[in-house]
Amino acid sequence: MAAFQGRSCECTYSLIHYSPGLDVDAIFLQIINGLDKGAAYALIALGLTLVFGTLGVVNFAHGALFMLGAFTTVSTQALLTMSMKIRDTSITFFEAYKEVPYLQVWWGDTGKAIIDYAVPISLLLVIPVMLLIGLLMERGLIRHFYKRIPADQILMTFGLAIVLQEIIKANFGANPIPVPAPEIVAGSAQIGSWLGMSDAIVYPWWRLIYFLFSLLVIGAVFAFLQLTTFGMVVRAGMHNREMVGLLGINIERKFTIVFGLGAVVAGLAGAMYTPILPPDYNMGMNFLVLSFVVVVVGGMGSLGGAVIAGFLLGILQSFASMNQVNSIIPGIDQIIIYLVAILIILVRPRGLMGREGVMED
Amino acid sequence: MENGSATKDFITLLVFAVAILTMPIWMAPIGANYPDLLQRFAIYGIFAIGFNLLFGLTGYLSFGHAAFLGVGSYTAVWSFKLLSMNILPALLFSVLFTGLLAAVIGFVSLRRSGIYFAILTLAIAQMSYNLAYSVLTPITNGETGLQLRNYDVRIIDNLFGKVATEGIPSTNLFGITMSGYSGFYFSAVVLILCFWISLRIFRSPFGITLRGIKSNQKRMGYTGFNTRPYLLAVFIISGMYAGLAGGLLAVTDPLAGAERMEWTASGEVVLMTILGGLGTLSGPMIGAVVIKYFENIFSSIGDQRLLEIFSWAPDGLQHALAYVVSPFVGNGWQLTLGLLFVVIIIFLPGGLVSGFKRIFTKLKPIAKGVAKKEAKKEGADTGEAGT
């Protein structure tokens, strides 16, 4: 698989170097800095909670779904930039060839623009691919584990995550693959001057887009659950599965689709995250551990809790990595999320918004 | 669960001891007879046996057990650096220190059970992993890993005038160098000791209480048991096992790195226990051997070696076979591991040990020529669980 070595994405590493005193600007900056990571946590945790709330399965392979979404984008990009060798006419003194993508050869500037927009275009592919993967996973494997003990479910999905991860590693290699965002949003937004704050507050466009996109997806999921008949049945099923079954509704089929939905949400989150963090095969696992923490902090089985906790923890992490905070408690940025999780589990095991009777002893 | 008599237990222990001590002989045909690997079998066997005491007996799934392994290693290396190259103080400190740590972690995390316990232990282990890489660098030496140096103090060694002339001295047990086969035999003896302790715990009233907690903690409470101290005790014991394993890892190779504490390492020990057979005596050991064997042998098979393996096949088939198998070996050995894992959990929830047992119960009547209905029925019952 030829990794596309295009222009590196500026927004990936352009973290804002700005360290004033603890004033409103600094606080605002840390809040927006935490938003994109928080958005990723929220999206993954949302899918996890959906699956947990409906199917009752603790899905350790959910991080792998996030990763698969990201690699669907990588594949799309590789597909779009499939190249042919063309004689380089600018070099005259020997026969030089350069690689030019087919799309550019065929359609010129239009083709170039299509390649530039590889990430948004890939979303069209991500949705069906992830839906299919999700449905296959549920029908093929997870369905057999509803009646098993939670430990078996955890271990099976853990094994599945290893398998998916290794398949990706075998095909794409172990190194992170850079995926650029479209040229037009490569720079940073002048959020500070928009809001009448310091001009020094800038925020990469793509992160802003990611945040808005995540709000859109979260809104769509909630709308789907709240406004459609299908969503109503699913919500009823989350409350009392048996009762809904007794009413003559095939709740299993609905839940299968919910699993697919969770996979799509995770996949979209991963696909859009590629310009922020070049994907490698291990990215899902890293996010998964934190997402579990998010789910627990938000409250097992609570969708709203998962979303709020995701953003909260993202922002909290960003605050903890401030220099001022780090100089008071060294290393706090490394452990803050886990520390909060431990406190929450011990003091308020239901999490922020957990329902009564979910996974309690 | 077999509840054997004292003689039966003695025979089990004897068989186990003989099997472990003769590993250099019967491992030779499958290409695993080199001391480094054998030693790792023994060490991870200890780790898995200890983990099984917690997870297998009480059903509390700890996803952060590797933290104890890592801490044990660090403690042992510090003992080598500060006190003596003798391994006994190193192991003693490893066990004691991880025991203390386990008492603290257990006190906190055992307040919750089920998935919350798993996430609590995972969070604590990840915290220690991250700290080892960042703030605790003076103690852990960060990414480089903690290593022995020429200028280490080694108070006790110096007291007895055993000053190293040049180079870094090797770890030893009162003069016996702990490398090669002597290292393996030492680990093997420790392993057999650990197995014996685990056997005693399985048979003791303590062990039976723990199993009671697994099957119904609420009811145990109703019968007047305060389950928390029992759980804490077994958590500490299990942590000590892990610390001992970590210490032994440092004995083999006096270098401790934080990657031993990563949560994938915690996952690995869960794998070993499940693969071998959760809650069985010998299962974790079998699981540890199988996984470490896979890791070492499979990961070392390259494309050239594959062609050699399939050299019996006709030319075209040889390359075809090598092509099909190659993603599963070498760098891709973890793929095999993951697949094996999924397959085991789906079809053999009791692990390899239950598989052997099932084969045994099926073969027994055939061997006798009498088809016992009960055996068949039992086989069918357990077979149901896989679907």
XYZ file of C-alpha atoms in Angstrom:
748
model
C 0.000 0.000 0.000
C 1.584 3.197 -1.112
C 1.317 5.700 1.636
C 0.523 9.100 0.284
C 3.356 11.391 1.208
C 1.711 14.657 0.293
C 2.157 17.983 1.926
C 2.143 17.546 5.632
C -0.853 18.893 7.406
C -0.087 22.096 9.189
C -2.870 21.797 11.671
C -1.487 18.582 13.098
C 1.364 19.978 15.040
C 0.584 23.657 15.119
C -0.323 23.696 18.767
C -0.729 27.156 20.024
C 2.286 28.397 21.881
C 0.773 30.927 24.094
C 1.408 31.051 27.801
C 0.120 34.155 29.474
C -0.926 34.412 33.076
C -4.149 32.901 34.271
C -6.549 35.316 32.671
C -9.761 34.953 30.741
C -7.904 34.580 27.461
C -5.830 31.706 28.782
C -8.824 29.943 30.201
C -10.758 30.349 26.986
C -7.800 29.064 25.037
C -7.574 25.944 27.153
C -11.279 25.320 26.784
C -11.170 25.417 22.994
C -7.951 23.429 23.010
C -9.747 20.626 24.809
C -12.728 20.673 22.504
C -11.435 18.568 19.626
C -10.083 15.787 21.805
C -13.191 16.011 23.925
C -15.254 15.698 20.757
C -13.444 12.502 19.808
C -13.931 11.102 23.313
C -17.586 12.073 23.228
C -18.200 10.394 19.869
C -16.487 7.153 20.851
C -18.145 7.133 24.246
C -21.501 7.773 22.604
C -21.130 4.678 20.453
C -19.898 2.629 23.389
C -22.848 3.697 25.490
C -25.307 3.004 22.691
C -23.993 -0.519 22.328
C -23.814 -1.059 26.039
C -27.240 0.368 26.704
C -28.962 -1.673 24.011
C -27.042 -4.907 23.737
C -25.551 -4.945 27.209
C -22.155 -5.745 25.740
C -18.986 -4.036 26.890
C -17.303 -3.634 23.543
C -13.538 -3.482 23.769
C -13.353 -3.516 19.979
C -14.973 -0.111 19.752
C -11.620 1.634 19.621
C -10.728 -0.608 16.716
C -13.844 0.671 14.922
C -12.577 4.227 15.418
C -9.292 3.114 13.917
C -11.011 1.344 11.007
C -12.870 4.565 10.211
C -9.581 6.419 10.086
C -8.086 3.797 7.799
C -11.080 3.894 5.500
C -10.094 7.509 4.953
C -6.490 6.489 4.422
C -7.624 3.954 1.818
C -9.820 6.502 0.108
C -6.904 8.853 -0.101
C -4.663 6.140 -1.471
C -7.349 5.270 -4.005
C -7.748 8.860 -5.127
C -4.031 9.412 -5.450
C -3.260 6.300 -7.461
C -0.550 7.554 -9.737
C 1.034 6.930 -13.089
C 4.533 7.807 -14.209
C 4.774 10.742 -16.560
C 7.777 12.222 -18.267
C 8.866 15.301 -16.366
C 9.390 17.890 -19.101
C 10.860 20.503 -16.811
C 14.021 18.454 -16.563
C 15.661 18.302 -19.950
C 19.128 16.909 -19.504
C 18.043 13.410 -18.600
C 14.886 11.338 -18.720
C 13.052 12.132 -15.521
C 9.671 10.805 -14.557
C 7.303 12.016 -11.941
C 4.291 10.411 -10.346
C 1.062 12.096 -11.213
C -2.284 10.909 -9.875
C -4.634 9.548 -12.501
C -7.330 11.957 -11.414
C -5.074 14.873 -12.177
C -4.151 13.409 -15.540
C -7.767 12.890 -16.485
C -9.455 15.969 -15.123
C -6.651 18.428 -14.455
C -7.493 20.918 -11.754
C -10.815 19.287 -10.946
C -8.955 16.078 -10.192
C -6.521 17.973 -8.034
C -9.394 19.465 -6.062
C -10.955 16.031 -5.560
C -7.677 14.774 -4.122
C -7.472 17.828 -1.925
C -10.884 17.044 -0.471
C -10.027 13.388 0.195
C -11.079 13.497 3.857
C -14.605 14.877 3.359
C -15.109 12.634 0.329
C -14.038 9.597 2.328
C -16.977 10.135 4.669
C -19.250 8.937 1.869
C -17.358 5.679 1.937
C -16.951 5.497 5.699
C -20.682 5.339 6.391
C -21.518 2.236 4.323
C -18.240 0.493 5.140
C -18.579 0.978 8.870
C -22.244 0.050 8.820
C -21.363 -3.176 7.070
C -18.505 -3.927 9.445
C -20.720 -3.186 12.410
C -23.536 -5.412 11.207
C -21.133 -8.237 10.367
C -19.486 -7.981 13.759
C -22.773 -8.065 15.597
C -24.346 -10.846 13.569
C -21.161 -12.865 13.265
C -19.655 -12.695 16.727
C -21.184 -10.496 19.363
C -24.657 -11.998 19.022
C -23.336 -15.236 20.495
C -22.173 -13.491 23.631
C -25.330 -11.917 24.986
C -25.847 -14.682 27.480
C -22.220 -15.018 28.488
C -20.696 -13.360 31.536
C -19.326 -9.820 31.012
C -15.749 -11.069 31.378
C -16.216 -13.301 28.312
C -17.642 -10.405 26.334
C -14.749 -8.176 27.305
C -12.204 -10.799 26.384
C -13.786 -11.744 23.074
C -14.013 -8.136 21.927
C -10.483 -7.562 23.191
C -9.274 -10.453 21.032
C -11.264 -9.109 18.108
C -9.634 -5.712 18.571
C -6.204 -7.358 18.403
C -7.172 -9.136 15.191
C -8.502 -5.980 13.510
C -5.471 -4.036 14.624
C -3.081 -6.646 13.277
C -4.875 -6.815 9.940
C -4.460 -3.059 9.586
C -0.817 -3.304 10.635
C -0.169 -5.994 8.045
C -1.696 -3.883 5.273
C -0.678 -0.346 6.160
C 2.473 -0.818 8.212
C 3.094 0.366 11.725
C 3.947 3.996 11.001
C 1.448 6.836 11.243
C 0.167 7.871 7.827
C -0.301 11.600 7.321
C -3.657 12.615 5.878
C -3.925 16.302 5.030
C -7.047 18.343 5.468
C -8.259 20.336 2.453
C -5.967 23.223 1.583
C -8.617 25.821 2.254
C -8.852 24.922 5.952
C -5.161 24.256 6.518
C -4.555 27.445 8.466
C -5.916 28.707 11.716
C -9.045 30.583 12.607
C -8.711 33.940 14.330
C -11.132 33.031 17.066
C -9.615 35.542 19.471
C -10.256 38.566 17.303
C -13.754 37.351 16.359
C -14.775 37.335 19.960
C -12.973 40.521 20.843
C -10.273 38.775 22.828
C -6.557 38.690 22.344
C -5.415 38.237 18.742
C -3.011 35.616 19.968
C -5.858 33.146 20.317
C -5.899 31.201 17.100
C -7.367 27.782 16.524
C -6.698 25.425 13.628
C -9.628 25.419 11.249
C -9.815 21.694 11.042
C -10.179 21.303 14.776
C -13.002 23.789 14.729
C -14.610 21.806 11.928
C -14.111 18.612 13.891
C -15.844 20.099 16.879
C -18.805 21.320 14.826
C -18.948 18.009 12.991
C -19.075 16.116 16.257
C -21.933 18.330 17.445
C -23.734 17.546 14.211
C -23.245 13.796 14.594
C -24.258 13.834 18.240
C -27.307 15.916 17.365
C -28.203 13.506 14.563
C -27.935 10.486 16.863
C -30.101 12.110 19.503
C -32.618 13.237 16.929
C -32.715 9.737 15.531
C -33.391 8.287 18.948
C -35.855 10.932 20.087
C -37.823 11.789 16.973
C -38.202 8.592 14.968
C -40.385 5.592 15.722
C -37.356 3.392 15.373
C -35.558 5.468 17.995
C -38.557 5.249 20.277
C -38.550 1.476 20.095
C -34.824 1.403 20.769
C -35.200 3.640 23.786
C -37.992 1.485 25.078
C -35.785 -1.535 24.535
C -32.988 0.067 26.498
C -35.372 0.426 29.396
C -36.984 -2.950 29.296
C -35.955 -5.281 26.588
C -38.232 -8.121 27.564
C -41.346 -5.990 27.621
C -40.707 -4.635 24.147
C -40.167 -8.176 22.960
C -43.476 -9.204 24.473
C -45.188 -6.456 22.538
C -44.274 -8.339 19.407
C -41.373 -6.197 18.257
C -38.250 -7.881 16.987
C -35.954 -5.955 19.285
C -32.889 -7.992 18.356
C -32.987 -6.732 14.795
C -33.340 -3.152 15.979
C -30.384 -3.596 18.307
C -28.289 -5.001 15.488
C -28.891 -1.808 13.581
C -28.012 0.191 16.685
C -24.683 -1.610 16.805
C -24.130 -0.644 13.188
C -25.002 2.921 14.104
C -22.448 2.882 16.921
C -19.843 1.592 14.476
C -20.679 4.379 12.002
C -20.361 7.031 14.705
C -16.987 5.636 15.777
C -15.884 5.379 12.145
C -16.876 8.963 11.371
C -15.076 10.142 14.485
C -11.953 8.313 13.352
C -12.158 9.414 9.728
C -12.486 13.085 10.580
C -9.726 12.824 13.171
C -7.087 11.793 10.625
C -5.865 15.342 9.830
C -5.483 16.046 13.538
C -3.621 12.856 14.363
C -1.984 10.801 11.596
C -3.557 7.383 12.086
C -1.599 4.318 13.014
C -2.876 0.864 13.860
C -2.672 1.510 17.586
C -4.715 4.702 17.776
C -7.952 2.950 18.607
C -6.575 1.279 21.695
C -5.237 4.536 23.056
C -8.592 6.196 22.634
C -10.518 3.206 23.887
C -9.045 3.197 27.376
C -9.873 6.857 27.785
C -13.324 6.375 26.308
C -14.137 3.734 28.875
C -13.160 6.189 31.531
C -15.431 8.723 29.844
C -18.326 6.276 29.804
C -17.894 5.502 33.474
C -17.577 9.157 34.430
C -20.668 10.000 32.421
C -22.585 7.107 33.910
C -23.003 3.679 32.377
C -25.868 3.633 29.928
C -26.433 7.378 29.829
C -25.988 8.879 26.367
C -26.090 12.470 27.527
C -23.649 11.680 30.299
C -21.192 10.169 27.831
C -21.239 13.255 25.632
C -20.895 15.728 28.484
C -18.187 13.693 30.203
C -16.294 13.424 26.911
C -16.107 17.173 26.480
C -15.479 17.789 30.162
C -12.563 15.378 30.321
C -11.088 16.716 27.089
C -11.140 20.237 28.477
C -9.885 19.082 31.856
C -6.952 17.365 30.194
C -6.154 20.514 28.311
C -6.216 22.542 31.530
C -3.989 20.041 33.289
C -1.343 20.384 30.610
C -0.998 24.124 31.227
C 2.409 25.137 32.476
C 1.005 26.881 35.521
C -0.861 23.790 36.641
C 2.001 21.453 35.854
C 4.442 23.441 37.918
C 2.196 23.108 40.970
C 1.516 19.383 40.590
C 4.081 17.855 38.242
C 2.784 15.148 35.974
C -0.852 15.951 36.572
C -1.536 16.173 32.821
C -0.600 12.516 32.485
C -2.965 11.209 35.098
C -5.760 13.721 35.475
C -8.348 11.699 33.555
C -7.638 8.520 35.471
C -7.635 10.389 38.736
C -11.042 11.853 37.996
C -12.306 8.437 36.960
C -11.127 6.848 40.188
C -12.716 9.585 42.254
C -15.987 9.353 40.335
C -16.185 5.578 40.609
C -15.491 5.680 44.317
C -17.631 8.649 45.269
C -20.406 8.515 42.729
C -20.425 5.133 41.021
C -23.410 6.076 38.908
C -21.317 8.731 37.233
C -22.574 12.143 36.323
C -25.877 11.116 34.799
C -26.085 7.362 35.239
C -29.430 5.679 35.560
C -30.357 3.616 38.556
C -29.786 -0.098 38.338
C -27.371 -0.175 35.402
C -24.378 -2.420 36.118
C -24.725 -1.982 39.841
C -24.061 -4.483 42.537
C -13.334 -28.222 40.013
C -11.644 -31.364 41.211
C -11.444 -31.732 44.964
C -8.659 -34.182 45.347
C -7.357 -35.863 48.435
C -3.947 -35.152 49.897
C -2.306 -37.934 47.892
C -3.938 -36.802 44.698
C -2.670 -33.276 45.310
C 0.794 -34.610 45.976
C 0.724 -36.472 42.681
C -0.459 -33.313 40.901
C 2.401 -31.358 42.403
C 4.869 -34.106 41.525
C 3.700 -34.309 37.920
C 3.856 -30.527 37.649
C 7.353 -30.389 39.123
C 8.644 -33.120 36.847
C 7.032 -31.519 33.807
C 8.601 -28.157 34.600
C 12.051 -29.442 35.485
C 12.278 -31.635 32.410
C 11.209 -28.837 30.093
C 14.687 -28.606 28.543
C 14.195 -32.199 27.368
C 10.664 -32.252 26.036
C 10.755 -28.727 24.706
C 13.759 -29.529 22.545
C 11.855 -31.176 19.645
C 9.619 -28.111 19.225
C 12.585 -25.783 19.198
C 11.998 -24.085 22.519
C 14.978 -25.414 24.384
C 16.933 -22.324 25.062
C 17.244 -21.077 28.627
C 16.065 -17.545 27.978
C 12.717 -18.722 26.651
C 12.312 -21.496 29.234
C 12.935 -18.958 31.930
C 10.269 -16.733 30.481
C 7.839 -19.672 30.502
C 8.474 -20.115 34.206
C 8.252 -16.405 35.035
C 5.055 -15.756 33.133
C 3.726 -18.968 34.600
C 4.149 -17.433 38.045
C 2.495 -14.239 36.867
C -0.481 -16.115 35.410
C -0.860 -18.437 38.398
C -0.986 -15.410 40.660
C -3.482 -13.663 38.422
C -5.613 -16.788 38.374
C -5.810 -16.710 42.155
C -7.607 -13.398 41.891
C -9.608 -13.712 38.675
C -10.115 -17.451 38.687
C -11.197 -17.774 42.288
C -13.085 -14.541 42.937
C -14.107 -13.511 39.429
C -12.682 -10.023 39.930
C -11.147 -9.088 36.592
C -8.138 -6.860 37.181
C -7.033 -5.091 34.030
C -4.027 -3.491 35.654
C -1.988 -6.396 36.895
C 1.015 -5.487 34.790
C 1.613 -2.522 37.094
C 2.752 -4.984 39.754
C 5.005 -6.737 37.269
C 6.646 -3.443 36.370
C 6.993 -2.291 39.959
C 8.517 -5.644 40.886
C 11.102 -5.235 38.148
C 11.983 -1.709 39.202
C 12.338 -2.743 42.827
C 14.610 -5.632 41.944
C 16.848 -3.499 39.759
C 17.106 -0.881 42.493
C 18.084 -3.597 44.924
C 20.794 -4.688 42.489
C 21.965 -1.123 42.216
C 21.909 -0.176 45.871
C 22.378 -3.351 47.881
C 23.730 -6.417 46.236
C 23.802 -8.412 43.057
C 22.477 -11.328 45.067
C 18.985 -12.088 43.865
C 17.457 -13.063 47.200
C 17.206 -9.531 48.653
C 16.045 -8.290 45.262
C 13.192 -10.785 45.079
C 12.328 -10.233 48.720
C 12.019 -6.499 48.200
C 10.052 -6.990 44.989
C 7.525 -9.153 46.748
C 7.250 -6.973 49.824
C 6.991 -3.730 47.950
C 4.404 -4.954 45.467
C 2.519 -6.466 48.374
C 2.337 -3.041 50.005
C 1.312 -1.436 46.749
C -1.323 -4.098 46.176
C -2.685 -3.450 49.644
C -3.171 0.227 48.814
C -4.570 -0.348 45.311
C -6.737 -3.193 46.503
C -8.100 -1.140 49.366
C -9.238 1.503 46.897
C -10.402 -0.589 43.967
C -12.100 -3.450 45.807
C -14.817 -1.037 46.871
C -16.392 -1.729 43.519
C -16.868 -4.912 41.550
C -17.505 -6.058 37.998
C -16.716 -3.658 35.198
C -16.035 -0.838 37.668
C -13.312 -2.870 39.333
C -11.780 -3.605 35.947
C -11.768 0.061 35.000
C -10.456 1.155 38.400
C -7.501 -1.199 38.166
C -6.964 -0.223 34.545
C -6.983 3.467 35.471
C -4.532 2.965 38.320
C -2.189 0.923 36.154
C -2.321 3.461 33.340
C -1.588 6.171 35.864
C 1.505 4.399 37.100
C 2.557 3.725 33.511
C 2.220 7.393 32.573
C 3.951 8.507 35.747
C 6.833 6.121 35.149
C 7.345 7.822 31.806
C 7.022 11.384 33.041
C 7.391 12.541 36.616
C 9.007 9.454 38.085
C 11.823 9.509 35.552
C 14.487 9.929 38.275
C 13.373 6.574 39.664
C 12.430 4.768 36.477
C 14.841 6.350 34.013
C 11.954 6.944 31.612
C 12.059 5.491 28.154
C 15.625 4.237 28.385
C 14.670 1.907 31.191
C 16.416 1.403 34.487
C 19.835 -0.132 33.971
C 22.791 -1.231 36.039
C 25.842 0.970 35.973
C 29.469 0.516 36.891
C 29.323 3.175 39.550
C 26.299 1.712 41.373
C 26.700 1.647 45.155
C 25.905 -2.008 46.004
C 26.406 -1.493 49.736
C 26.262 -5.132 50.818
C 28.533 -6.372 48.047
C 31.069 -3.720 48.896
C 30.817 -4.555 52.600
C 31.974 -8.075 51.875
C 34.676 -6.824 49.592
C 33.116 -8.237 46.446
C 34.041 -5.213 44.426
C 33.528 -5.723 40.748
C 36.813 -5.522 39.005
C 35.511 -4.440 35.665
C 32.220 -4.360 33.864
C 28.828 -4.843 35.381
C 28.629 -7.954 37.571
C 25.913 -10.457 36.752
C 23.082 -11.365 39.059
C 23.841 -14.315 41.256
C 22.628 -16.524 44.061
C 25.523 -16.711 46.541
C 28.002 -16.945 43.742
C 25.992 -19.027 41.276
C 25.531 -16.872 38.230
C 21.900 -16.528 37.275
C 22.162 -16.811 33.555
C 21.547 -19.661 31.182
C 20.208 -22.884 32.639
C 20.956 -22.029 36.268
C 18.619 -19.057 35.868
C 15.957 -21.304 34.421
C 16.253 -23.912 37.164
C 16.054 -21.247 39.830
C 12.903 -19.797 38.245
C 11.522 -23.307 37.868
C 11.988 -24.034 41.557
C 10.313 -20.760 42.455
C 7.505 -21.597 40.052
C 6.954 -25.011 41.631
C 6.873 -23.371 45.039
C 4.335 -20.867 43.778
C 2.271 -23.649 42.250
C 2.292 -25.465 45.560
C 1.105 -22.340 47.395
C -1.623 -21.858 44.820
C -2.644 -25.506 45.281
C -2.845 -25.018 49.023
C -4.945 -21.872 48.558
C -7.293 -23.717 46.204
C -7.861 -26.429 48.790
C -7.998 -24.235 51.874
C -11.164 -22.845 53.486
C -9.861 -19.477 52.340
C -9.963 -20.624 48.725
C -13.433 -22.055 49.142
C -14.609 -18.756 50.597
C -13.210 -16.978 47.591
C -15.081 -19.295 45.265
C -18.180 -18.582 47.267
C -17.634 -14.887 46.601
C -17.383 -15.641 42.910
C -20.625 -17.542 42.742
C -22.670 -15.191 44.884
C -21.155 -12.397 46.870
C -24.469 -11.206 48.277
C -25.295 -14.581 49.703
C -21.838 -14.817 51.216
C -22.644 -11.576 52.972
C -25.936 -12.999 54.231
C -24.171 -15.959 55.751
C -22.123 -13.589 57.839
C -18.916 -13.317 55.834
C -17.338 -9.942 55.536
C -16.018 -10.526 52.037
C -13.786 -7.474 51.774
C -10.830 -8.745 53.856
C -10.831 -12.011 51.905
C -10.781 -10.142 48.622
C -8.069 -7.801 49.818
C -5.979 -10.733 51.006
C -6.176 -12.521 47.687
C -5.546 -9.273 45.814
C -2.356 -8.764 47.817
C -1.242 -12.355 47.276
C -1.917 -12.031 43.587
C -0.017 -8.760 43.462
C 2.915 -10.389 45.249
C 2.992 -13.155 42.655
C 3.157 -10.512 39.951
C 5.873 -8.665 41.838
C 7.866 -11.865 42.180
C 7.521 -12.481 38.447
C 8.671 -8.925 37.799
C 11.631 -9.407 40.087
C 12.564 -12.621 38.298
C 12.365 -10.816 34.961
C 14.921 -8.378 36.317
C 17.062 -11.314 37.473
C 17.130 -12.670 33.936
C 17.916 -9.327 32.437
C 18.634 -6.495 34.882
C 16.769 -3.883 32.929
C 13.359 -2.550 33.823
C 11.232 -0.549 31.437
C 7.819 0.998 31.818
C 6.439 -0.877 28.817
C 6.040 -3.841 31.159
C 3.301 -1.860 32.880
C 1.328 -0.970 29.801
C -2.240 -2.163 29.698
C -1.552 -4.516 26.795
C 0.731 -6.380 29.182
C -2.160 -6.610 31.615
C -4.274 -7.919 28.783
C -1.662 -10.552 28.016
C -1.857 -12.141 31.436
C -5.643 -12.236 31.162
C -5.171 -13.984 27.832
C -2.839 -16.543 29.339
C -5.236 -17.393 32.113
C -8.281 -17.632 29.872
C -6.441 -19.569 27.196
C -5.176 -22.138 29.652
C -8.306 -22.395 31.714
C -9.690 -19.916 34.173
C -9.920 -21.136 37.746
C -7.985 -24.331 37.088
C -4.705 -25.147 38.748
C -2.496 -25.863 35.786
C -4.386 -23.846 33.174
C -2.589 -20.528 33.658
C 0.781 -22.249 33.358
C -0.260 -23.915 30.108
C -1.599 -20.618 28.805
C 1.606 -18.811 29.679
C 3.716 -21.419 27.909
C 1.529 -21.412 24.795
C 1.479 -17.624 24.479
C 5.179 -17.124 25.168
C 5.962 -19.955 22.778
C 3.887 -18.302 20.079
C 5.478 -14.967 20.761
C 9.007 -16.305 20.501
C 8.789 -18.995 17.896
C 6.159 -17.562 15.598
C 7.581 -14.073 15.650
C 10.970 -15.384 14.579
C 9.726 -17.215 11.495
C 10.576 -15.205 8.407
C 9.619 -15.816 4.785
C 12.764 -17.850 4.127
C 12.097 -20.104 7.091
C 8.529 -20.621 5.858
C 9.761 -21.866 2.500
C 12.025 -24.294 4.340
C 9.110 -25.540 6.424
C 7.019 -26.193 3.340
C 9.915 -27.654 1.367
C 8.154 -31.047 1.344
C 5.440 -29.626 -0.900
C 5.743 -29.391 -4.692
C 7.204 -26.172 -5.946
C 4.069 -24.182 -6.753
C 2.242 -25.362 -3.665
C 5.245 -24.514 -1.534
C 5.099 -20.863 -2.467
C 1.337 -20.786 -2.227
C 1.406 -22.223 1.291
C 4.142 -19.859 2.360
C 2.145 -16.956 0.958
C -0.975 -17.971 2.839
C 0.770 -18.548 6.140
C 3.150 -15.597 6.073
C 0.717 -12.964 7.433
C 0.264 -15.096 10.540
C 3.915 -15.414 11.507
C 6.832 -13.058 11.892
C 5.574 -9.573 12.612
C 2.016 -10.784 12.352
C 2.167 -13.330 15.137
C -0.191 -11.244 17.216
C -2.827 -11.817 14.564
C -2.556 -15.535 15.269
C -2.721 -14.781 18.960
C -5.848 -12.672 18.569
C -7.550 -15.278 16.378
C -6.626 -18.047 18.773
C -8.026 -15.989 21.578
C -11.365 -15.340 19.885
C -11.679 -18.958 18.849
C -10.867 -20.205 22.345
C -13.412 -17.952 23.980
C -16.108 -18.862 21.485
C -15.633 -22.597 21.363
C -13.755 -23.440 24.551
C -14.912 -21.091 27.294
C -13.084 -23.201 29.851
C -9.764 -22.872 28.048
C -7.350 -25.536 26.905
C -7.634 -27.501 30.150
C -11.361 -27.988 29.673
C -10.670 -28.965 26.076
C -8.266 -31.680 27.224
C -10.795 -32.805 29.780
C -13.531 -33.007 27.196
C -11.361 -35.036 24.865
C -10.426 -37.245 27.777
C -14.019 -37.864 28.816
C -14.906 -38.676 25.224
C -11.987 -41.007 24.737
C -12.394 -42.833 28.024
C -15.504 -44.823 27.141
C -14.120 -45.613 23.710
C -10.957 -46.945 25.264
C -12.953 -49.085 27.615
C -15.265 -50.151 24.868
C -18.220 -49.084 26.912
C -20.141 -46.004 25.892
C -21.248 -44.395 29.064
C -24.332 -42.322 28.623
C -23.361 -39.837 31.296
C -20.057 -38.994 29.702
C -21.751 -38.384 26.374
C -24.423 -36.295 27.936
C -21.860 -34.224 29.752
C -19.899 -33.748 26.544
C -23.046 -32.604 24.792
C -23.869 -30.224 27.614
C -20.536 -28.529 27.558
C -20.589 -28.511 23.772
C -23.738 -26.408 23.897
C -21.917 -23.587 25.598
C -19.859 -22.816 22.533
C -22.731 -21.962 20.245
